Short mmCIF file of C-alpha atoms in Angstrom, two decimals:
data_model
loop_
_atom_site.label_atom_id
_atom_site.label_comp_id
_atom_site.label_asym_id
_atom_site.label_seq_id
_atom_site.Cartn_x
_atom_site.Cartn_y
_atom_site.Cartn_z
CA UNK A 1 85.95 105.98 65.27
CA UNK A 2 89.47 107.14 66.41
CA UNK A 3 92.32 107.47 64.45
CA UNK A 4 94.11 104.09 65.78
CA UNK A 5 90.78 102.38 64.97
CA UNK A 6 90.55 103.69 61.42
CA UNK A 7 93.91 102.46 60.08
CA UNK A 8 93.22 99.05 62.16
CA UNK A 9 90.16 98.74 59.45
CA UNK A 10 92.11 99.42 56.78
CA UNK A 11 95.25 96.97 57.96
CA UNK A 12 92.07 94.74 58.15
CA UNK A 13 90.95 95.36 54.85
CA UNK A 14 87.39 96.58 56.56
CA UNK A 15 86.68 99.66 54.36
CA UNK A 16 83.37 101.25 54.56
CA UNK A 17 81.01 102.35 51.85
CA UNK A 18 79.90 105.78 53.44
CA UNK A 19 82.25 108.27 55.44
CA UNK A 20 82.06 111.90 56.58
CA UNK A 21 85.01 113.85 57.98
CA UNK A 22 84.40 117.28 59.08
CA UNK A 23 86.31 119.74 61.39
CA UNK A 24 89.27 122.07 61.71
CA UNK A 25 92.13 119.81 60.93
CA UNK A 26 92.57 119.95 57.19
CA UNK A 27 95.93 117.64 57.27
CA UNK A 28 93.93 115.01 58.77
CA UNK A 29 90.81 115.24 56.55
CA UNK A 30 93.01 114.58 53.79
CA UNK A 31 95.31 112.08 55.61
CA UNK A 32 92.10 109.76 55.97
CA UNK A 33 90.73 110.23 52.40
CA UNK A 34 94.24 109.54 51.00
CA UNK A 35 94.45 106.43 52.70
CA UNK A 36 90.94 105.22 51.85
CA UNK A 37 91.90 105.90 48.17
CA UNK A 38 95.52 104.41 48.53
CA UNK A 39 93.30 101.14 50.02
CA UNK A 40 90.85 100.91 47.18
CA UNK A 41 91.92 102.06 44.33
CA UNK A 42 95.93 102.06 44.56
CA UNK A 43 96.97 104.01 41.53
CA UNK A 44 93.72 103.38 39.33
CA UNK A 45 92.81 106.86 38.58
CA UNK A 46 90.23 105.81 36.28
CA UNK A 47 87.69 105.39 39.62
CA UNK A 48 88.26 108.14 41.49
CA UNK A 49 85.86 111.24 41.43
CA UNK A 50 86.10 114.35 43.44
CA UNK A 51 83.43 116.84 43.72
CA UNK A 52 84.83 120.15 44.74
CA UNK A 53 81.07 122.24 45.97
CA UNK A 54 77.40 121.49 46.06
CA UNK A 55 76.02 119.29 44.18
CA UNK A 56 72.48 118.18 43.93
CA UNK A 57 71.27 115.02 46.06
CA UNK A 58 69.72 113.43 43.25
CA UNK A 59 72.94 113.97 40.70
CA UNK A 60 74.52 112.44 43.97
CA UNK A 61 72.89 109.61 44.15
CA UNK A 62 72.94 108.71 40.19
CA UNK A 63 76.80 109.17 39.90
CA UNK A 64 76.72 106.41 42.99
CA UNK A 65 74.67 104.29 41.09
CA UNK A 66 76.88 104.53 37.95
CA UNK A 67 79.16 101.22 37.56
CA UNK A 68 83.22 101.85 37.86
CA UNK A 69 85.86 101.72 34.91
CA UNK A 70 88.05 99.47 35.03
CA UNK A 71 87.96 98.00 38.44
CA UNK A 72 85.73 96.50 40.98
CA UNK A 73 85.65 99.89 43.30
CA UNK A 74 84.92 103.94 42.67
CA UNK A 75 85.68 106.02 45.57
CA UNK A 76 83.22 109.79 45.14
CA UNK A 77 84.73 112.61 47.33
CA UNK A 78 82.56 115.38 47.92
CA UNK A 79 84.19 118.78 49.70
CA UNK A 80 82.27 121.26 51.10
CA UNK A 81 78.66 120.02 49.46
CA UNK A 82 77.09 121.97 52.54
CA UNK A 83 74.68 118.66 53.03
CA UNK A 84 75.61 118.77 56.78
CA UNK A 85 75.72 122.38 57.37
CA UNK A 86 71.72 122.93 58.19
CA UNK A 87 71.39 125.94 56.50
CA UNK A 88 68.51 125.20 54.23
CA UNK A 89 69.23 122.07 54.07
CA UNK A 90 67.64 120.76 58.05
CA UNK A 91 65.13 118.46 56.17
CA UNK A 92 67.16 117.15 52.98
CA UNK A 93 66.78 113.53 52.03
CA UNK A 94 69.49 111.42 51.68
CA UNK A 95 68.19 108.30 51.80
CA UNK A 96 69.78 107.20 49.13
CA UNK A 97 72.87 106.88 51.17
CA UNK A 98 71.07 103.65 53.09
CA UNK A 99 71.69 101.67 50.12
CA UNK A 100 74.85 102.67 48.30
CA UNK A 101 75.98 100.02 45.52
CA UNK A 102 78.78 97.72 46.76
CA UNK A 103 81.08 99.04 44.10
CA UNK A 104 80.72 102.25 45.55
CA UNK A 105 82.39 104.17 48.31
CA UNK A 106 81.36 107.71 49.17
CA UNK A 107 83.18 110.25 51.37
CA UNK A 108 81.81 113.61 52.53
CA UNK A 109 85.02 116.11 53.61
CA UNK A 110 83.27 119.17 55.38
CA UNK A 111 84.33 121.94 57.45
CA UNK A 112 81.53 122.31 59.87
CA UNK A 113 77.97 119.94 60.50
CA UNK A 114 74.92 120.74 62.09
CA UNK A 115 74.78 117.28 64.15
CA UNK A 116 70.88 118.08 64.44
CA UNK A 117 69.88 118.28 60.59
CA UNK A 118 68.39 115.06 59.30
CA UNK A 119 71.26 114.70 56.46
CA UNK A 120 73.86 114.47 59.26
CA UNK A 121 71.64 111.75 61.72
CA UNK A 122 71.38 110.18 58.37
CA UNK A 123 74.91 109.47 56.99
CA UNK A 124 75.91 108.84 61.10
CA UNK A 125 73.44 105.74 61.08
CA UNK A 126 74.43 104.12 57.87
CA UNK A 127 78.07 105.52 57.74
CA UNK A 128 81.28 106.12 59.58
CA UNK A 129 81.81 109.76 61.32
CA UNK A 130 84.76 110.89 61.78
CA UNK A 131 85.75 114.69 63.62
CA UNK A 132 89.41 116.10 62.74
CA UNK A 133 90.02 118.04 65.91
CA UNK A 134 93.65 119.14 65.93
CA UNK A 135 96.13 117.14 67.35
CA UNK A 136 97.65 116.68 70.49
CA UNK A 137 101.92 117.13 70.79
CA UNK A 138 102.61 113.70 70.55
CA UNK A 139 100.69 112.72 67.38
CA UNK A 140 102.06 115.99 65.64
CA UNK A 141 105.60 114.54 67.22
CA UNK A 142 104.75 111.73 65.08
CA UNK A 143 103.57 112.62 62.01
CA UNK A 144 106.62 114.90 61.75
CA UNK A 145 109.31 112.61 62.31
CA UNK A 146 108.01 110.14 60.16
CA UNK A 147 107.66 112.78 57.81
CA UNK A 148 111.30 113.66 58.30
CA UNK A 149 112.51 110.15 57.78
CA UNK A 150 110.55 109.61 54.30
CA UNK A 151 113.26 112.52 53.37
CA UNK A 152 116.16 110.63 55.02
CA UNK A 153 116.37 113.24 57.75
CA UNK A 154 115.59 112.97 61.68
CA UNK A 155 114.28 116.04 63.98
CA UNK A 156 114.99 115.71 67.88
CA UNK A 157 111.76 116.72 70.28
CA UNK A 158 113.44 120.11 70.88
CA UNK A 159 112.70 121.60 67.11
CA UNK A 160 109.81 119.53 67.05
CA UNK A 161 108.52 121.45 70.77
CA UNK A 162 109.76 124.84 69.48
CA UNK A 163 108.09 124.47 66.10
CA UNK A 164 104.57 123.71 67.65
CA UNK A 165 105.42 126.27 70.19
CA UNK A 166 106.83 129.40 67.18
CA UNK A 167 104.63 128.03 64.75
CA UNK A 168 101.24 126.33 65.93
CA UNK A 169 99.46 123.30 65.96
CA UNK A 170 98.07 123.34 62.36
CA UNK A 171 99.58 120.21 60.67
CA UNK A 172 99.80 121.49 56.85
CA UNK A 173 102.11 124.29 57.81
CA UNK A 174 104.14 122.39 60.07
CA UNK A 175 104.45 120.37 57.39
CA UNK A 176 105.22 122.84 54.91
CA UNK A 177 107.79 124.49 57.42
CA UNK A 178 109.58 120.40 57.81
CA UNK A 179 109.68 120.67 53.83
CA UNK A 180 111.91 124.49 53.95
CA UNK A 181 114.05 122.43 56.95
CA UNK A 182 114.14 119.55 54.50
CA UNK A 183 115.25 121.64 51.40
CA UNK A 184 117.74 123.30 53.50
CA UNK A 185 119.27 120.29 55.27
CA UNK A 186 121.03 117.19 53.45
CA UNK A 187 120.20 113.30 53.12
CA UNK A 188 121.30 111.82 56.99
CA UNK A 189 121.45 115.24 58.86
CA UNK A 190 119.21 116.00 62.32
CA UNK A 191 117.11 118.89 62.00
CA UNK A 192 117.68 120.56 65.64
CA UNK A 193 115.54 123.85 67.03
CA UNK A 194 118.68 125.26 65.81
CA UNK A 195 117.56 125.16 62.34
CA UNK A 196 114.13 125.84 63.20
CA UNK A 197 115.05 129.38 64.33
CA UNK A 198 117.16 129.66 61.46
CA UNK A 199 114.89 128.78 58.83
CA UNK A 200 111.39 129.18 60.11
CA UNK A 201 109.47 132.58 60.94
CA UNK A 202 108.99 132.05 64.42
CA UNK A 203 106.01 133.68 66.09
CA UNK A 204 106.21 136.82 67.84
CA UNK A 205 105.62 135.16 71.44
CA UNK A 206 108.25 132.49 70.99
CA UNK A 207 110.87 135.42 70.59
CA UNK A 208 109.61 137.03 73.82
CA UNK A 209 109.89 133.48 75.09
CA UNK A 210 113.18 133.22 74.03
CA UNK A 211 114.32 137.03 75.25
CA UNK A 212 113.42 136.04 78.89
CA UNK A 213 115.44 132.88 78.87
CA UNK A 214 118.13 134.67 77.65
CA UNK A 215 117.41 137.15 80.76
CA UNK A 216 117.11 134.30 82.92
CA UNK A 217 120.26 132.88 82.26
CA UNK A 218 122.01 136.01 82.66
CA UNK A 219 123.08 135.53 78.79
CA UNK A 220 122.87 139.08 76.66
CA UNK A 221 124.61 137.69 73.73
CA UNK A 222 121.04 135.79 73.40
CA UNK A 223 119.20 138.05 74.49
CA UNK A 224 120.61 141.01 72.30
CA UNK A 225 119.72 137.97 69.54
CA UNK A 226 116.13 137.78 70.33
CA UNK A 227 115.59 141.47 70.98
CA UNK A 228 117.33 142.42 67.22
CA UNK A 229 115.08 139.92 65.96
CA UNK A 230 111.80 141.27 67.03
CA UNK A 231 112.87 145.01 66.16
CA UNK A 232 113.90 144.01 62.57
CA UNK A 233 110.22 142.98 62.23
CA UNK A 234 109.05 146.24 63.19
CA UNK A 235 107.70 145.21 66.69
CA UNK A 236 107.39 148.55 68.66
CA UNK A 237 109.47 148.87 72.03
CA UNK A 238 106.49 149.49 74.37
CA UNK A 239 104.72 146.47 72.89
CA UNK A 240 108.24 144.05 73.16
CA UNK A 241 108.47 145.49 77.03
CA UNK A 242 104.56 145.13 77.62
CA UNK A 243 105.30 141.24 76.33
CA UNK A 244 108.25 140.56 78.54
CA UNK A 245 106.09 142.08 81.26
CA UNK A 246 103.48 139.37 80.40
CA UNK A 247 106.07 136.66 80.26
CA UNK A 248 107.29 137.66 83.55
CA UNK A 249 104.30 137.70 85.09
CA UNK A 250 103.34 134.04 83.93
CA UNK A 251 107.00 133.07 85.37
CA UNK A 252 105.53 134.18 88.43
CA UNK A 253 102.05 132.22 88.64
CA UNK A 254 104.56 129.30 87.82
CA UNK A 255 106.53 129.90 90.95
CA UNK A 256 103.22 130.36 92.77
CA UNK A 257 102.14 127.01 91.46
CA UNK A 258 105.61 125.01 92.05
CA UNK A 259 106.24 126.74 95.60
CA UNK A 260 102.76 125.88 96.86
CA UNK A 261 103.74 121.91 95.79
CA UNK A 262 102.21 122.00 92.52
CA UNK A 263 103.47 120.26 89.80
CA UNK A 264 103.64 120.77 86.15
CA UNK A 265 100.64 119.43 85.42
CA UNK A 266 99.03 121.70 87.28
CA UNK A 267 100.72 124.52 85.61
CA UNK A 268 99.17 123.00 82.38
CA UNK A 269 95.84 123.01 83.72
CA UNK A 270 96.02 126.25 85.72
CA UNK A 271 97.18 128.64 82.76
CA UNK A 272 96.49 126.58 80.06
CA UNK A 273 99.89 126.31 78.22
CA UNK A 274 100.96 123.05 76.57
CA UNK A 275 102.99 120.48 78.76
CA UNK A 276 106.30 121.54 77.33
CA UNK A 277 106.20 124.67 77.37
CA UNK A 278 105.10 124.17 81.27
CA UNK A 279 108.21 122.59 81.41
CA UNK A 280 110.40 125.39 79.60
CA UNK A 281 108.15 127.64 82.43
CA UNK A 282 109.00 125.95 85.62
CA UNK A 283 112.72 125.50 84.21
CA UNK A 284 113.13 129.64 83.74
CA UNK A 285 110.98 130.09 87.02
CA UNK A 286 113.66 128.10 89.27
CA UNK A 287 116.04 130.66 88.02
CA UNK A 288 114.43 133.42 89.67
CA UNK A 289 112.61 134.31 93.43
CA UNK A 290 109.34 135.41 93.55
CA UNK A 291 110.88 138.76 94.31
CA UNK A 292 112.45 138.82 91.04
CA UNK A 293 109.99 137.67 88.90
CA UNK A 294 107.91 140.88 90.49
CA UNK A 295 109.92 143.45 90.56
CA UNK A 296 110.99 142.35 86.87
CA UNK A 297 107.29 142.36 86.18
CA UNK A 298 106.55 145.73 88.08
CA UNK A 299 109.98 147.02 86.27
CA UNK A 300 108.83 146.24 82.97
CA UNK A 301 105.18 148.27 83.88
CA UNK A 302 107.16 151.15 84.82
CA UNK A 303 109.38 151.51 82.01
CA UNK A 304 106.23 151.24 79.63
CA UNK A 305 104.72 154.44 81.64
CA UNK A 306 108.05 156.27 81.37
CA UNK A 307 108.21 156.07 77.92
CA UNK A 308 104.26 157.03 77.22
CA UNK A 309 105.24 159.75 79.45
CA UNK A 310 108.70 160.76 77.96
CA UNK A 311 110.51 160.74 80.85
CA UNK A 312 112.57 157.58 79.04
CA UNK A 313 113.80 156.86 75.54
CA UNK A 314 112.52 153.72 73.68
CA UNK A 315 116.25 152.77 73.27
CA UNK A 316 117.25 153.11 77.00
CA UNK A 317 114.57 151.37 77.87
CA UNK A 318 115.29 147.93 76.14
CA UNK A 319 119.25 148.34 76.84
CA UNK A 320 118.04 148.61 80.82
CA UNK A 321 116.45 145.22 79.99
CA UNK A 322 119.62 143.54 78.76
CA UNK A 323 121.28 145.67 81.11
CA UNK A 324 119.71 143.25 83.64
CA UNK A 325 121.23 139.99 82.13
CA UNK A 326 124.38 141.59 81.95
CA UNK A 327 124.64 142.29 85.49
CA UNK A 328 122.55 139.52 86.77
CA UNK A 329 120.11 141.65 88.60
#
């Protein structure tokens, strides 16, 4: 079942008496077990039991069996009962979950399943399985600016890219990073990237990213910006230079890619970057020849070997860098 088919069941009012989520994607483990519990139970706390840990099948299967307070439904969440995870557990039998009460509705919330143990093929014939992979851009893209507008704020795609780009893909932080941008913004503003590099902790390879489109653009207010930034959080010269070498040398594949009449797609596909941050690639690329993009690469190489070899201080070394936006070479 797929996330667009899940909420069509509950829009439907088709809600299952048996579930298992598993995977990676905490926010989304918890975004369908919230919503199953918002759908049955509303705010009826009375039927709602969460086990946190194994438990034993047979306890299990009486607490199914027990009738609900107050209400027609129960919902049981169980985290982490390690049913699924085949470790000792290959031939356990649950076949009690065949013929769950109608009053009752069970949900299993696990980080990993062995697909092959009998408990899993079990719950996957009489129940609904569900995997939380992370994901993709556009879904996050969602889920964030609806999240923004529940707080009377909206967030353009640039902070959204550069948040998934400085930050990751994992949906409780981004979330927890919208809620500092939230607390630091007012009712009716627009959260732009602007305020994401203000407020959030940006990852160390966004800030290289953002010194070599400072370079590119000739610009060495920014990139003096970016460069102070990573040195005030104790990143070492040679590995800031070994970076920018790195990001140099992707700018060239790019141009490889785009000159030969590929297209950003393929940039996607070929070094495995996200689609905007292909974009953001072939942009900078454009900016440069192939010629540059080397001998910025083979530049960068050098310096590194002057400095393990003392022949260059650390400090000269980055100011030949901004040197370079300065004078446009």
């Amino acid at each position: 079942m797929t996330y667009q088919e899940f909420n069509k069941s509950l829009r439907e009012g088709r809600i299952g008496s048996l579930y298992l989520f598993y995977g990676i994607d905490e926010y989304m483990k918890d975004y369908y077990i919230k919503s199953i519990r918002n759908a049955l139970l509303g705010d009826n706390d009375f039927n709602y039991i969460k086990i946190d840990g194994k438990i034993n099948a047979r306890e299990l299967s009486d607490l199914c069996d027990e009738m609900p307070m107050f209400g027609q439904k129960k919902l049981i969440v169980v985290k982490n009962s390690e049913f699924f995870s085949g470790k000792g557990t290959a031939n356990l039998d649950l076949d009690f979950l065949s013929d769950l009460p109608e009053f009752t509705c069970l949900v299993f919330r696990e980080d990993n399943v062995d697909k092959r143990s009998k408990a899993y093929k079990t719950l996957d014939k009489y129940g609904i399985v569900i995997e939380c992979v992370r994901q993709n851009d556009t879904m996050i893209g969602k889920i964030l600016t609806k999240a923004a507008m529940q707080q009377s704020r909206k967030i353009t795609m640039d902070a959204i890219n550069l948040m998934i780009s400085g930050l990751g893909d994992d949906l409780v932080m981004l979330l927890n990073e919208l809620d500092k941008l939230i607390k630091y913004t007012v009712e009716g503003d627009v959260i732009t990237d602007k305020h994401v590099r203000k407020v959030c902790k940006l990852s160390t390879s966004q800030r290289i990213f953002d010194l070599t489109e400072a370079l590119s653009l000739k610009d060495s207010g920014k990139a003096l910006t970016a460069l102070k930034f990573l040195l005030d959080n104790n990143e070492s010269t040679q590995f800031i230079i070994v970076m920018v070498a790195r990001q140099f040398l992707q700018l060239y594949d790019t141009k490889c890619i785009i000159d030969d009449g590929g297209s950003v797609r393929d940039v996607v596909a070929i070094l495995g970057v996200r689609d905007f941050v292909a974009r953001k690639l072939v942009d900078q690329c454009r900016r440069f020849s192939k010629k540059e993009l080397k001998d910025s690469f083979e530049n960068c190489l050098k310096m590194d070997e002057d400095i393990k070899n003392g022949l260059i201080k650390d400090e000269t070394a980055l100011e030949l860098i901004v040197a370079g936006s300065r004078s446009g070479k």
